[in-house]
Coordinates of C-alpha atoms in Angstrom, one line a residue:
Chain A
X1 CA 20.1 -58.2 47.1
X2 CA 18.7 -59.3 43.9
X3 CA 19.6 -61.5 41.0
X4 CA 18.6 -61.7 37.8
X5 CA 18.2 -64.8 36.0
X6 CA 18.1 -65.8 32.2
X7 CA 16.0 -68.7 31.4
X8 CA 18.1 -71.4 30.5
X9 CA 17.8 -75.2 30.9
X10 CA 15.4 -76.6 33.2
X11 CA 16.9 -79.0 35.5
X12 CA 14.7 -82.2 34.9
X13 CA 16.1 -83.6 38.6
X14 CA 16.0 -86.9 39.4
X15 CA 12.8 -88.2 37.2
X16 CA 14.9 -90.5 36.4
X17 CA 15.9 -91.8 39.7
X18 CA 16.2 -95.7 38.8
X19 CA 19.0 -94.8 36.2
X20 CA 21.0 -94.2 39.7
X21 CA 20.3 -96.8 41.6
X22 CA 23.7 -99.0 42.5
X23 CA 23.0 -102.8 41.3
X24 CA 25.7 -103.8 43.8
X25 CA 24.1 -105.4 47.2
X26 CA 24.7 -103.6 50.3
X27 CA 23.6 -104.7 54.1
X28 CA 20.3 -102.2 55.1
X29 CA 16.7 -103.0 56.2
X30 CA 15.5 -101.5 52.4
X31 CA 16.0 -103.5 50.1
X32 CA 17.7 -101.5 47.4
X33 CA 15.8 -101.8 44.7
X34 CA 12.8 -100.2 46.8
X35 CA 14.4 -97.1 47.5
X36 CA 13.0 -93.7 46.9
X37 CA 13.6 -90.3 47.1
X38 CA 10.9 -88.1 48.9
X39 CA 10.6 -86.5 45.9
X40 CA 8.5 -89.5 43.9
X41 CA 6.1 -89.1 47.1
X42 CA 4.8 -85.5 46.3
X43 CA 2.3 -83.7 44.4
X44 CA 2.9 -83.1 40.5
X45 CA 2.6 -79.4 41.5
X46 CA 5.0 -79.5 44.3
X47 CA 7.5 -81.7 42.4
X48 CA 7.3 -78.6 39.5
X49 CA 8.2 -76.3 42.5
X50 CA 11.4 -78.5 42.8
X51 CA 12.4 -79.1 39.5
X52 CA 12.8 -75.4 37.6
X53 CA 15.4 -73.1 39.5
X54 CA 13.3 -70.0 38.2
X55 CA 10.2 -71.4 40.3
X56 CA 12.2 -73.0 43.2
X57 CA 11.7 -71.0 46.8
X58 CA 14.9 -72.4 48.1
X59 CA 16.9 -70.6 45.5
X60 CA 16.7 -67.2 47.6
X61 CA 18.8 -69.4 50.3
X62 CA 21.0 -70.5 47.9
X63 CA 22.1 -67.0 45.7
X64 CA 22.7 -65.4 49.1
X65 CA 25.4 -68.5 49.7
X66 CA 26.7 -67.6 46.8
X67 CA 27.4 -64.5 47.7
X68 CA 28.8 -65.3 50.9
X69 CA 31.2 -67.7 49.1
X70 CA 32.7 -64.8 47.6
X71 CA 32.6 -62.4 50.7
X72 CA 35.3 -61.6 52.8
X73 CA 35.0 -62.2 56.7
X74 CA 36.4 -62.4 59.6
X75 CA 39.7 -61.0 61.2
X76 CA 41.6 -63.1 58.6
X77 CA 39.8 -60.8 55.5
X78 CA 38.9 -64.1 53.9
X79 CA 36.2 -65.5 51.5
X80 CA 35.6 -68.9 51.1
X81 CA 36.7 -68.1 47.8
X82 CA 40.0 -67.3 48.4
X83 CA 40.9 -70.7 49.5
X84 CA 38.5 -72.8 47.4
X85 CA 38.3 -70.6 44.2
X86 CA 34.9 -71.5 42.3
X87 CA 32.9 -73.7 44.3
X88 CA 31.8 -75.7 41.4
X89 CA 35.0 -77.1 40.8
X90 CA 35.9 -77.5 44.4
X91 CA 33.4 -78.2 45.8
X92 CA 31.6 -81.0 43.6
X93 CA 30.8 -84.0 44.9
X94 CA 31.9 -82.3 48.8
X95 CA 28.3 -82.3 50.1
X96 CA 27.5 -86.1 48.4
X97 CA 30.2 -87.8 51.0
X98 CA 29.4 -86.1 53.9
X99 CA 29.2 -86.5 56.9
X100 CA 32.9 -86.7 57.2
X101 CA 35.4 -87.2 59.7
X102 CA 37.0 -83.7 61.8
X103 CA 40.6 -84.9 62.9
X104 CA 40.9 -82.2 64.7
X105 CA 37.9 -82.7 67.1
X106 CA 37.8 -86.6 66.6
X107 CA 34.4 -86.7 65.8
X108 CA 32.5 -86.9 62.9
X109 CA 31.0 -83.6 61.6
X110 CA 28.1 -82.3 59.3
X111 CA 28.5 -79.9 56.5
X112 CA 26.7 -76.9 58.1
X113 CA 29.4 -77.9 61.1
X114 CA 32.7 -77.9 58.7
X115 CA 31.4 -74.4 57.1
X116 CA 31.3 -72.8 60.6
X117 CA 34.8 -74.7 61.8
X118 CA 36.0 -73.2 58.5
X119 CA 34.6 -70.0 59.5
X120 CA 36.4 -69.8 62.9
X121 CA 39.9 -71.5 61.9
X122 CA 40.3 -70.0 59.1
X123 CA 38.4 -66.9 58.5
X124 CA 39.2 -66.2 62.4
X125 CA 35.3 -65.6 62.2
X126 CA 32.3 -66.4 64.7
X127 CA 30.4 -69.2 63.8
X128 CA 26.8 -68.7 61.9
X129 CA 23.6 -69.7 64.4
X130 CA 21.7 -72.6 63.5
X131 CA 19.3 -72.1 60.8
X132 CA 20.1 -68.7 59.6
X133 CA 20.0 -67.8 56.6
X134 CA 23.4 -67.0 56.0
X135 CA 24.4 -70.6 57.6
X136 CA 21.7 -72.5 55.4
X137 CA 22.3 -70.2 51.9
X138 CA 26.4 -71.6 52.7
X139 CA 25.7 -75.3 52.9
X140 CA 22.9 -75.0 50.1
X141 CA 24.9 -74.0 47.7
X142 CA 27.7 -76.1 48.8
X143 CA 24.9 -78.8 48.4
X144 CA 23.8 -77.2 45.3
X145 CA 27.6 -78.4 43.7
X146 CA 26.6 -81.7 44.1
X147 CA 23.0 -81.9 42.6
X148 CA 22.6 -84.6 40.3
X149 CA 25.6 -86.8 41.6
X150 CA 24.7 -90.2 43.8
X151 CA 25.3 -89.8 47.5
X152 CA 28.9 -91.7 48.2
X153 CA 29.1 -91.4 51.7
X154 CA 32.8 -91.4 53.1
X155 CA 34.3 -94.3 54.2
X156 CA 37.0 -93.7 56.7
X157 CA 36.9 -96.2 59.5
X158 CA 36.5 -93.6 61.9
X159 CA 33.5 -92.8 61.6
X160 CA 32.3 -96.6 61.3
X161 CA 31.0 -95.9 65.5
X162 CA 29.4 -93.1 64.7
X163 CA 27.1 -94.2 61.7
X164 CA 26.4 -97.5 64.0
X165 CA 25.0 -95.1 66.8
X166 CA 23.2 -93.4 64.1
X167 CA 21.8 -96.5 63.0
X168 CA 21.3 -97.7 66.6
X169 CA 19.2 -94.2 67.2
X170 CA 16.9 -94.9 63.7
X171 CA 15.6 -98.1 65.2
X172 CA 15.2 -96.9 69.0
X173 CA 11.4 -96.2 70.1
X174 CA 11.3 -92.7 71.3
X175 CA 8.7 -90.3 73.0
X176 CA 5.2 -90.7 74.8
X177 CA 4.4 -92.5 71.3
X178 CA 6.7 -95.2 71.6
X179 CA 7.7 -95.0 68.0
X180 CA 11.2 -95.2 66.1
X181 CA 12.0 -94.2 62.8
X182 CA 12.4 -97.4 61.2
X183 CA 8.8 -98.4 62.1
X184 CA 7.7 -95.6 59.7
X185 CA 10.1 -95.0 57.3
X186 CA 11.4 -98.5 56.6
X187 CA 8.0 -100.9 57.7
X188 CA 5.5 -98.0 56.6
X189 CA 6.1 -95.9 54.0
X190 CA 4.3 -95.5 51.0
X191 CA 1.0 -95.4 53.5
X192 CA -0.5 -92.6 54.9
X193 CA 0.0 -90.6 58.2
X194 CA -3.4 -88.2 58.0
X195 CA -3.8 -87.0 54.7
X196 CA -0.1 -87.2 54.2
X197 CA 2.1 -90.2 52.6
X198 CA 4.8 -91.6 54.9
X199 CA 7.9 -91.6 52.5
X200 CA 11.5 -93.7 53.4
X201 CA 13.1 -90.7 54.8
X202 CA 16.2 -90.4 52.7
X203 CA 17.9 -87.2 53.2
X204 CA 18.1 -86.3 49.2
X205 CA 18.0 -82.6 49.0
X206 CA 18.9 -80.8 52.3
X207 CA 18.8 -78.0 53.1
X208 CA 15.2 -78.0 51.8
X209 CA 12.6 -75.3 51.4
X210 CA 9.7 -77.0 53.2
X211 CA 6.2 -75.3 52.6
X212 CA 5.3 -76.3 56.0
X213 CA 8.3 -74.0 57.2
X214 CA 7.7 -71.3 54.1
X215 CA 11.3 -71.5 54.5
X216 CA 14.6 -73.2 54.1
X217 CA 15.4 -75.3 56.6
X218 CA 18.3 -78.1 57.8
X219 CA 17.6 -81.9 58.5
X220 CA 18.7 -81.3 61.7
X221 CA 15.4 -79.1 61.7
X222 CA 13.6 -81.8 60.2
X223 CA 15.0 -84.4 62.6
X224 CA 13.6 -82.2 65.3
X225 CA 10.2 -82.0 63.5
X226 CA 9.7 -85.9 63.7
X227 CA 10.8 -85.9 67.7
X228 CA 8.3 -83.7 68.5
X229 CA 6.1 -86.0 66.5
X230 CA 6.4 -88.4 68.5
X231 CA 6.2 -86.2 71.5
X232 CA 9.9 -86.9 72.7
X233 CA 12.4 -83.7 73.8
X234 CA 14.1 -82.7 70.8
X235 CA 18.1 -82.8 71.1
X236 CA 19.4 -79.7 70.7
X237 CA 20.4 -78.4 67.6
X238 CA 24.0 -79.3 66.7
X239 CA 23.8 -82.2 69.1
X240 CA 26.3 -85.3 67.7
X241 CA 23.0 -87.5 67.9
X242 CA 21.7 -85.7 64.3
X243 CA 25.4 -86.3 63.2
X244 CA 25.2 -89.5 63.3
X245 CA 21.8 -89.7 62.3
X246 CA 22.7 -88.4 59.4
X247 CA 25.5 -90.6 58.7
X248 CA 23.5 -93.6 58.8
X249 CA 20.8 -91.9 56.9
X250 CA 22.8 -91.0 54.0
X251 CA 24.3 -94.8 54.0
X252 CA 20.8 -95.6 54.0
X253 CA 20.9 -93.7 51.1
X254 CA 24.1 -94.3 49.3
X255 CA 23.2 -94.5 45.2
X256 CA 20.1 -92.1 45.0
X257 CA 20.8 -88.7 44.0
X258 CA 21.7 -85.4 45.4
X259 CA 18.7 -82.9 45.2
X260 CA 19.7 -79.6 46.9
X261 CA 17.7 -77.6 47.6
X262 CA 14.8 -79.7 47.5
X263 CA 11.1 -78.7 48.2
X264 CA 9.2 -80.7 50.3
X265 CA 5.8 -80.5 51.7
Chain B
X1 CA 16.8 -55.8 52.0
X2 CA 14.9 -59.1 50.7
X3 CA 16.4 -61.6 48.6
X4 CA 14.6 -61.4 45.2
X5 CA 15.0 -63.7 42.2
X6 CA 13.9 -62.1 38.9
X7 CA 13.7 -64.5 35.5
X8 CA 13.8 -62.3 32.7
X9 CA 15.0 -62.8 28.9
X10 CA 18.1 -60.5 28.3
X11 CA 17.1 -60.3 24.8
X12 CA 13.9 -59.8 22.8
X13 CA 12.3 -58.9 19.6
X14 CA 10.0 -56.1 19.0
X15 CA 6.4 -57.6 19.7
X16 CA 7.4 -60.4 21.2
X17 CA 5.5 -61.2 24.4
X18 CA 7.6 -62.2 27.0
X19 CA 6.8 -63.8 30.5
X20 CA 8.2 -61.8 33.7
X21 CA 8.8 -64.3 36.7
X22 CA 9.4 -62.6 40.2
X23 CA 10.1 -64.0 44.0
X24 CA 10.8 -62.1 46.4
X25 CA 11.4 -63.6 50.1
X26 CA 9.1 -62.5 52.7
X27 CA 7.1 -63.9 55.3
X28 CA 3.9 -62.8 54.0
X29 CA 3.0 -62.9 58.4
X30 CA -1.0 -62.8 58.0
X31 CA -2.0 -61.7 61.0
X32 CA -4.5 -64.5 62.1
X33 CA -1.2 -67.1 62.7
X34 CA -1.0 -67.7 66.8
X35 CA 2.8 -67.2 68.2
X36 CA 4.2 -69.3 70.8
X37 CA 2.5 -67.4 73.9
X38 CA -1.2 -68.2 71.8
X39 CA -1.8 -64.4 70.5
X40 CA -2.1 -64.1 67.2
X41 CA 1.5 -62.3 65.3
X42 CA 0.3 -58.8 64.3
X43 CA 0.1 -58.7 60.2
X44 CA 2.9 -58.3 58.0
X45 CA 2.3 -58.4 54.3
X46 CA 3.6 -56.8 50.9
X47 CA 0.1 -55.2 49.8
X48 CA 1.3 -53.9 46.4
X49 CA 3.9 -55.1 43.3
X50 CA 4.1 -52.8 40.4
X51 CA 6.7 -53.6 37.2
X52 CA 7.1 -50.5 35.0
X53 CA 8.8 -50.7 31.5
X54 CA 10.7 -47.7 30.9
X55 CA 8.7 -45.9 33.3
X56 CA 5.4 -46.8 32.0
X57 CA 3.2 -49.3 34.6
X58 CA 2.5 -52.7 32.8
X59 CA 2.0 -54.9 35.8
X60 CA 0.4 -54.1 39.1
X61 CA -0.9 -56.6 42.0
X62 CA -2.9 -56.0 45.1
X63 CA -1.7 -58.5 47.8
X64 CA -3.7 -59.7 50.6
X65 CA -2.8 -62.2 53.3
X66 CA -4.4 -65.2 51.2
X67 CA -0.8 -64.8 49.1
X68 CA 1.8 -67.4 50.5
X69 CA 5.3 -66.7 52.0
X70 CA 7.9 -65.6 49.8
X71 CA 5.7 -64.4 47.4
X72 CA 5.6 -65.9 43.3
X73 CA 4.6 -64.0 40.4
X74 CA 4.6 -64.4 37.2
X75 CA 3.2 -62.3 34.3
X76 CA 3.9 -61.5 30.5
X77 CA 4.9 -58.1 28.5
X78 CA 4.8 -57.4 25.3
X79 CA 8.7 -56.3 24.2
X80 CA 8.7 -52.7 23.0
X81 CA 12.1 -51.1 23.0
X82 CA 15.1 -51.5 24.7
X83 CA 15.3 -50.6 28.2
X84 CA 15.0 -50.8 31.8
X85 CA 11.9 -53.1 33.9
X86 CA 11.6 -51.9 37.6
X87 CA 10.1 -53.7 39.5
X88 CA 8.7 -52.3 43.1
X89 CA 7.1 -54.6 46.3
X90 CA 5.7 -52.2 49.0
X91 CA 3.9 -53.4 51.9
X92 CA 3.5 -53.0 56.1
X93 CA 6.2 -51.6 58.2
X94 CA 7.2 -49.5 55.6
X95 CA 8.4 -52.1 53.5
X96 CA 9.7 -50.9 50.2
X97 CA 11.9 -52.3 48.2
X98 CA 12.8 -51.7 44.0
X99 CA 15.0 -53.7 42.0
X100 CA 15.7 -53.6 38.3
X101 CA 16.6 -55.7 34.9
X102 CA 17.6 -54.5 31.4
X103 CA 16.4 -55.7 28.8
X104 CA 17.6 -55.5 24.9
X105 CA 15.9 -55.5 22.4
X106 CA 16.6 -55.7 18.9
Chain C
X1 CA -28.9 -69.9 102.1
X2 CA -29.2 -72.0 99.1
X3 CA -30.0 -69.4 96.8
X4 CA -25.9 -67.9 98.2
X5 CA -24.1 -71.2 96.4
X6 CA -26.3 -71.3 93.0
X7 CA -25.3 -67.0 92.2
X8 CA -21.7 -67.3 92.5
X9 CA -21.8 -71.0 90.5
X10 CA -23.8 -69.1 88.2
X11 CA -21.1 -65.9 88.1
X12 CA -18.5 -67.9 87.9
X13 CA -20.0 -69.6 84.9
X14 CA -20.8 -66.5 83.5
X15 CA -16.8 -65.3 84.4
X16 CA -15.7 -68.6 82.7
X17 CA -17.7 -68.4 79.6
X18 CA -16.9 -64.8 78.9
X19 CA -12.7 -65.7 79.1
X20 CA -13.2 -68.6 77.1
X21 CA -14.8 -66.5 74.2
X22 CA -12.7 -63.6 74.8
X23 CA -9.2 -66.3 74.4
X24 CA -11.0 -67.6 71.4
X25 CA -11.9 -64.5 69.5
X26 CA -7.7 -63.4 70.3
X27 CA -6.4 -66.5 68.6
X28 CA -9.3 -67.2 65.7
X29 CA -11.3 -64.2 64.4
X30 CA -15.0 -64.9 63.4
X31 CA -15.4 -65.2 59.7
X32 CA -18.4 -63.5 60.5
X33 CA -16.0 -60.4 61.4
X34 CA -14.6 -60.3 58.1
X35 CA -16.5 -59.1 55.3
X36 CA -18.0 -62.3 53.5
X37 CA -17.2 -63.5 49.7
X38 CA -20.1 -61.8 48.0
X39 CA -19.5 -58.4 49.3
X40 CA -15.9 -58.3 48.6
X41 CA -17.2 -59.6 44.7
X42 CA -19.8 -56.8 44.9
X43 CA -16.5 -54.2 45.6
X44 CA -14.9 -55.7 42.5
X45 CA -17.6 -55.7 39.8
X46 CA -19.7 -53.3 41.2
X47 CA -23.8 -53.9 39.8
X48 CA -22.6 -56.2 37.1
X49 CA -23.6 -59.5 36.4
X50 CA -20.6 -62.3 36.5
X51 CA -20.9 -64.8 33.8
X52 CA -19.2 -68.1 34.0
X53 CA -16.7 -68.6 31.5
X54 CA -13.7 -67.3 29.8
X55 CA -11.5 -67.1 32.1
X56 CA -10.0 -70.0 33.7
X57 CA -8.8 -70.9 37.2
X58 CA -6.1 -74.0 37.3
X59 CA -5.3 -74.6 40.9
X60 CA -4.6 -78.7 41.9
X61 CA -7.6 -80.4 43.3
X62 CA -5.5 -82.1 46.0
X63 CA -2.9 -79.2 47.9
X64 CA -0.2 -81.4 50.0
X65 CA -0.1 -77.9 52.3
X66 CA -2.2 -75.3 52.6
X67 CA 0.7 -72.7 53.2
X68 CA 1.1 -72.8 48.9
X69 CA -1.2 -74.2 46.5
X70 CA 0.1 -72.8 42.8
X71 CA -2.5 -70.8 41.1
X72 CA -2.6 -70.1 37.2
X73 CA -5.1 -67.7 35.9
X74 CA -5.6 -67.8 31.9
X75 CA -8.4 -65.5 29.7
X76 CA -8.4 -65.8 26.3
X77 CA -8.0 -62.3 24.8
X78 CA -6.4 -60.9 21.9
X79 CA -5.3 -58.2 24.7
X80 CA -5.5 -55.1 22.1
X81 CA -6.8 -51.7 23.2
X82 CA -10.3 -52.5 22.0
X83 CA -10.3 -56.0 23.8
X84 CA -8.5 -56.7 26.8
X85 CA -8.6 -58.1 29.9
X86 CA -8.5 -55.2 32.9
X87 CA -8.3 -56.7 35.9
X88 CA -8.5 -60.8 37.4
X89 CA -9.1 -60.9 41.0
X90 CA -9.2 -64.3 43.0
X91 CA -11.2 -65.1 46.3
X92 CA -11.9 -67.8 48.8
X93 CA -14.7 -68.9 50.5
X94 CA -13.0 -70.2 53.9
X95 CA -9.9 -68.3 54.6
X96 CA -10.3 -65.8 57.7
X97 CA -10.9 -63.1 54.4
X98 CA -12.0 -63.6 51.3
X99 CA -9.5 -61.4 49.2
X100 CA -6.4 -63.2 47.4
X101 CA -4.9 -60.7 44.8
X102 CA -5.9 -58.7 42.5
X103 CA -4.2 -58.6 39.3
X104 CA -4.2 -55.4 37.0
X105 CA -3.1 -56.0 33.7
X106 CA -3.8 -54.1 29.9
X107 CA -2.7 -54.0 26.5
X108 CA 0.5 -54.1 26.7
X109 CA 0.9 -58.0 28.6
X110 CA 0.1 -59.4 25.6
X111 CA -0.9 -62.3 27.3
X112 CA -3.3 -62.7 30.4
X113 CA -1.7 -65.2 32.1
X114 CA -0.7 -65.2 35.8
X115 CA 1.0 -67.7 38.1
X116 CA 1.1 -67.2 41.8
X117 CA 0.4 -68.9 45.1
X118 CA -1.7 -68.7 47.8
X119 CA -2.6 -69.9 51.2
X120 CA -5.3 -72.2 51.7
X121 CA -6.6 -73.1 55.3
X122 CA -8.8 -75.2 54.9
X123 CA -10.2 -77.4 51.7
X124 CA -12.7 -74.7 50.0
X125 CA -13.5 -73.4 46.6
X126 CA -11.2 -70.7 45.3
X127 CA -13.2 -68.4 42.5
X128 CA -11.3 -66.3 39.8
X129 CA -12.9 -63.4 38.0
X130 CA -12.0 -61.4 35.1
X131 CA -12.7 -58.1 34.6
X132 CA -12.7 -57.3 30.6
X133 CA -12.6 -53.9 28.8
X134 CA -15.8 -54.3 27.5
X135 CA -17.2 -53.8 31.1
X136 CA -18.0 -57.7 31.4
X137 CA -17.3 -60.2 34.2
X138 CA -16.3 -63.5 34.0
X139 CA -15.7 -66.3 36.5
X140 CA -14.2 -69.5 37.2
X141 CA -14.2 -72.0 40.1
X142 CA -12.3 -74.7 41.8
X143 CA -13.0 -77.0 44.6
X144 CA -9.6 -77.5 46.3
X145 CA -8.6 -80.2 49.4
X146 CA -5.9 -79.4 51.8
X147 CA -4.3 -82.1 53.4
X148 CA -1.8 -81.1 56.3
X149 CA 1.5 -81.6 57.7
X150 CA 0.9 -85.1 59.8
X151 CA 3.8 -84.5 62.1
X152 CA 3.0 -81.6 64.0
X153 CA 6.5 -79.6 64.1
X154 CA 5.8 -77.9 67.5

């Protein structure tokens, strides 16, 4: 599959993150004004990946999504389409407020875990596999609807339990090294970690195309990354612990701007 | 069949130069990377992109395993007449794989 | 009777030794296997002499990963019939082989200008040269440090 693309505007991105902060105080162990997106952390060169869609890796992810948007599957002979029309209207602002809240499984639930409900209950389709291609070109270019916007995460009460063990996981030591997130990523970042600087793990642009992966990849993959950095068993992937991780990440988070698909190192 | 972006103008002038960007996905697998069981994954690699302009070769590359995953290229043309770029990446396991852009000029 | 103990310690040195350079040569070929950086040059200009100059290799002095440093390569050539640029090939010093790409251009880019990336596995000098239509070689260098991924994915 192949796609051709003119050269139009360059998305400039979020150089101008402070313009987005929220002045309004919220509760969190980072103080607001510090907050950063990994992308201020990386190379001029890698940012430039990042920033021009004509450059940007992930983009090969993303155009197949688009084409799945528009394919028909399942017993149902549906598209996403079909019910959702063009996803930049519907679809705006979807992946900015997520996690959300599934009624129907009483739980709350991840983007890349509301494409594949949506898959089976209404497409009457099998579920795509963790990170394949299909399943991560989806939920980037669902993402992708949302790039520029601030993340606004959802505020049902429901999922109020969730986010707390999110935010309970974030701050528990983990693995043979004994270390939690927070003692990085809010008490250390900005340092370094071998060559590499430690930024505030803020989950700005997922899926991401991560050169260490030469691929596209979900946070749920990243999260994994960091466990076995600390040498402790990775949950396995869909587990509700990276749900709620995330919830309490993009809280964490709430203000800076949405980047998918993001590059990171 | 490999995902491949292609950033080309849709218009041009006569003697304008214009610059060709290609990606194509692909592991680019080098050959020297050690899987999972510690032997190294056998070698996987496009070895050759060629763009043609109306049938006449204007851009050809030689790839080795140095080039990273999900190979970028990006090259320039001088605009001629209307017409057809095809753009071909070849490589191991019979990898082959041609996709094409118009391009009018005027 | 003493001699009996010191053979088979020293057999099953031997034994020992030989797997642990057999599992090393399976996971890391030599560089010594590969050809080395000045032959592969010698394959691409032949008896000429490379000058320094003209052409000119921008790669970033500091590469977050190794698995894509962006490379730009740049002559300046009026890239006409007469005087053009033929060919601009790129090696590494330190990579388990020292070819990158070779790029094959002519009159009709207009402009010899390539982008691309390339791995890098280790900090190393990557060298650029330019093969012109008047039969000259020209070359650029870059020292370039790789810093890695600190949390091992595993």
């Amino acid at each position: 599959m192949m796609i051709v693309m003119r050269p139009l505007r360059r998305w400039l991105g979020v150089l101008a993150a402070g313009g987005l902060l929220f002045a309004a105080a919220a509760a969190g162990e980072m103080p607001r004004e510090e907050r950063r997106s990994g992308f201020d952390f990386m190379s001029d060169a890698t940012k430039a990946m990042q920033r021009d869609d004509t450059l940007n890796p992930g983009m090969l992810w993303l155009l197949e999504g688009e084409a799945l948007w528009r394919r028909k599957a399942g017993s149902a002979n549906r598209s996403c389409a079909d019910c959702h029309g063009e996803a930049a209207a519907s679809m705006r602002g979807v992946a900015a407020r997520y996690p959300t809240y599934d009624i129907r499984e009483a739980r709350a639930i991840d983007l890349q875990g509301r494409v594949n409900a949506c898959r089976v209950r209404h497409q009457d389709a099998p579920p795509f596999g963790h990170e394949t291609p299909e399943l991560l070109g989806l939920v980037a270019y669902v993402a992708n609807q949302s790039r520029g916007m601030a993340i606004a995460p959802d505020s049902d009460e429901r999922l109020a339990p969730f986010r707390e063990n999110g935010r309970r996981l974030f701050n528990e030591r983990l693995g043979q090294l004994h270390f939690s997130c927070a003692q990085c990523h809010d008490d250390l970042w900005g340092e370094r970690l071998g060559g590499s600087v430690i930024p505030q793990a803020h989950p700005t642009g997922y899926p991401i195309y991560r050169l260490e992966w030469q691929a596209m990849g979900s946070l749920q993959r990243r999260l994994r990354n960091c466990l076995t950095g600390v040498r402790a068993e990775p949950y396995a992937y869909g587990a509700q612990e990276y749900i709620d991780l995330e919830l309490y990440l993009m809280e964490r988070a709430r203000g800076l701007a949405l980047e998918t698909p993001a590059v990171r190192p | 069949m490999a995902r491949v972006l292609i950033t080309v103008p849709e218009h041009a002038k006569p003697g304008e130069v214009i610059e060709i960007k290609t990606l194509i996905s692909h592991p680019m697998e080098t050959g020297y990377r050690a899987g999972a069981d510690g032997r190294p994954l056998p070698r996987d690699i496009i070895r050759r992109f060629t763009c043609s302009y109306n049938g006449v070769e204007i851009f050809r590359a030689d790839l080795f395993p140095a080039m990273s995953a999900n190979p970028f290229i990006a090259f320039s043309t001088v605009v001629t007449e209307t017409g057809t770029l095809t753009f071909t990446w070849q490589g191991d396991n019979g990898f082959n794989q041609t996709e094409t852009a118009t391009i009018t000029v005027s | 009777m003493d001699a009996v103990p010191i053979t088979r310690a020293t057999r099953r040195q031997v034994l020992l030794t030989g797997a642990g350079l057999l599992a090393v040569a399976l996971v890391r070929p030599a560089r010594a296997d590969a050809p080395d950086m000045a032959s592969v040059i010698r394959d691409f200009v032949g008896e000429a002499v490379v000058r320094s100059g003209r052409v000119k290799l921008e790669i970033p002095a500091l590469v977050e990963n190794g698995n894509a440093a962006p490379v730009t390569l740049k002559v300046d050539s009026p890239m006409t019939e007469a005087d053009h640029v033929k060919a601009i090939a790129v090696f590494n010093e330190k990579n388990p082989q020292p070819n990158v790409a070779i790029f094959h251009l002519g009159p009709r880019a207009g402009r010899a200008e390539i982008a691309t990336r390339m791995r890098l596995a280790t900090s190393q000098k990557v060298t650029a040269i330019a093969a012109l239509s008047d039969g000259t070689f020209w070359s650029d260098s870059a020292d370039v440090i790789v810093t890695l991924a600190a949390c091992i994915e595993g």
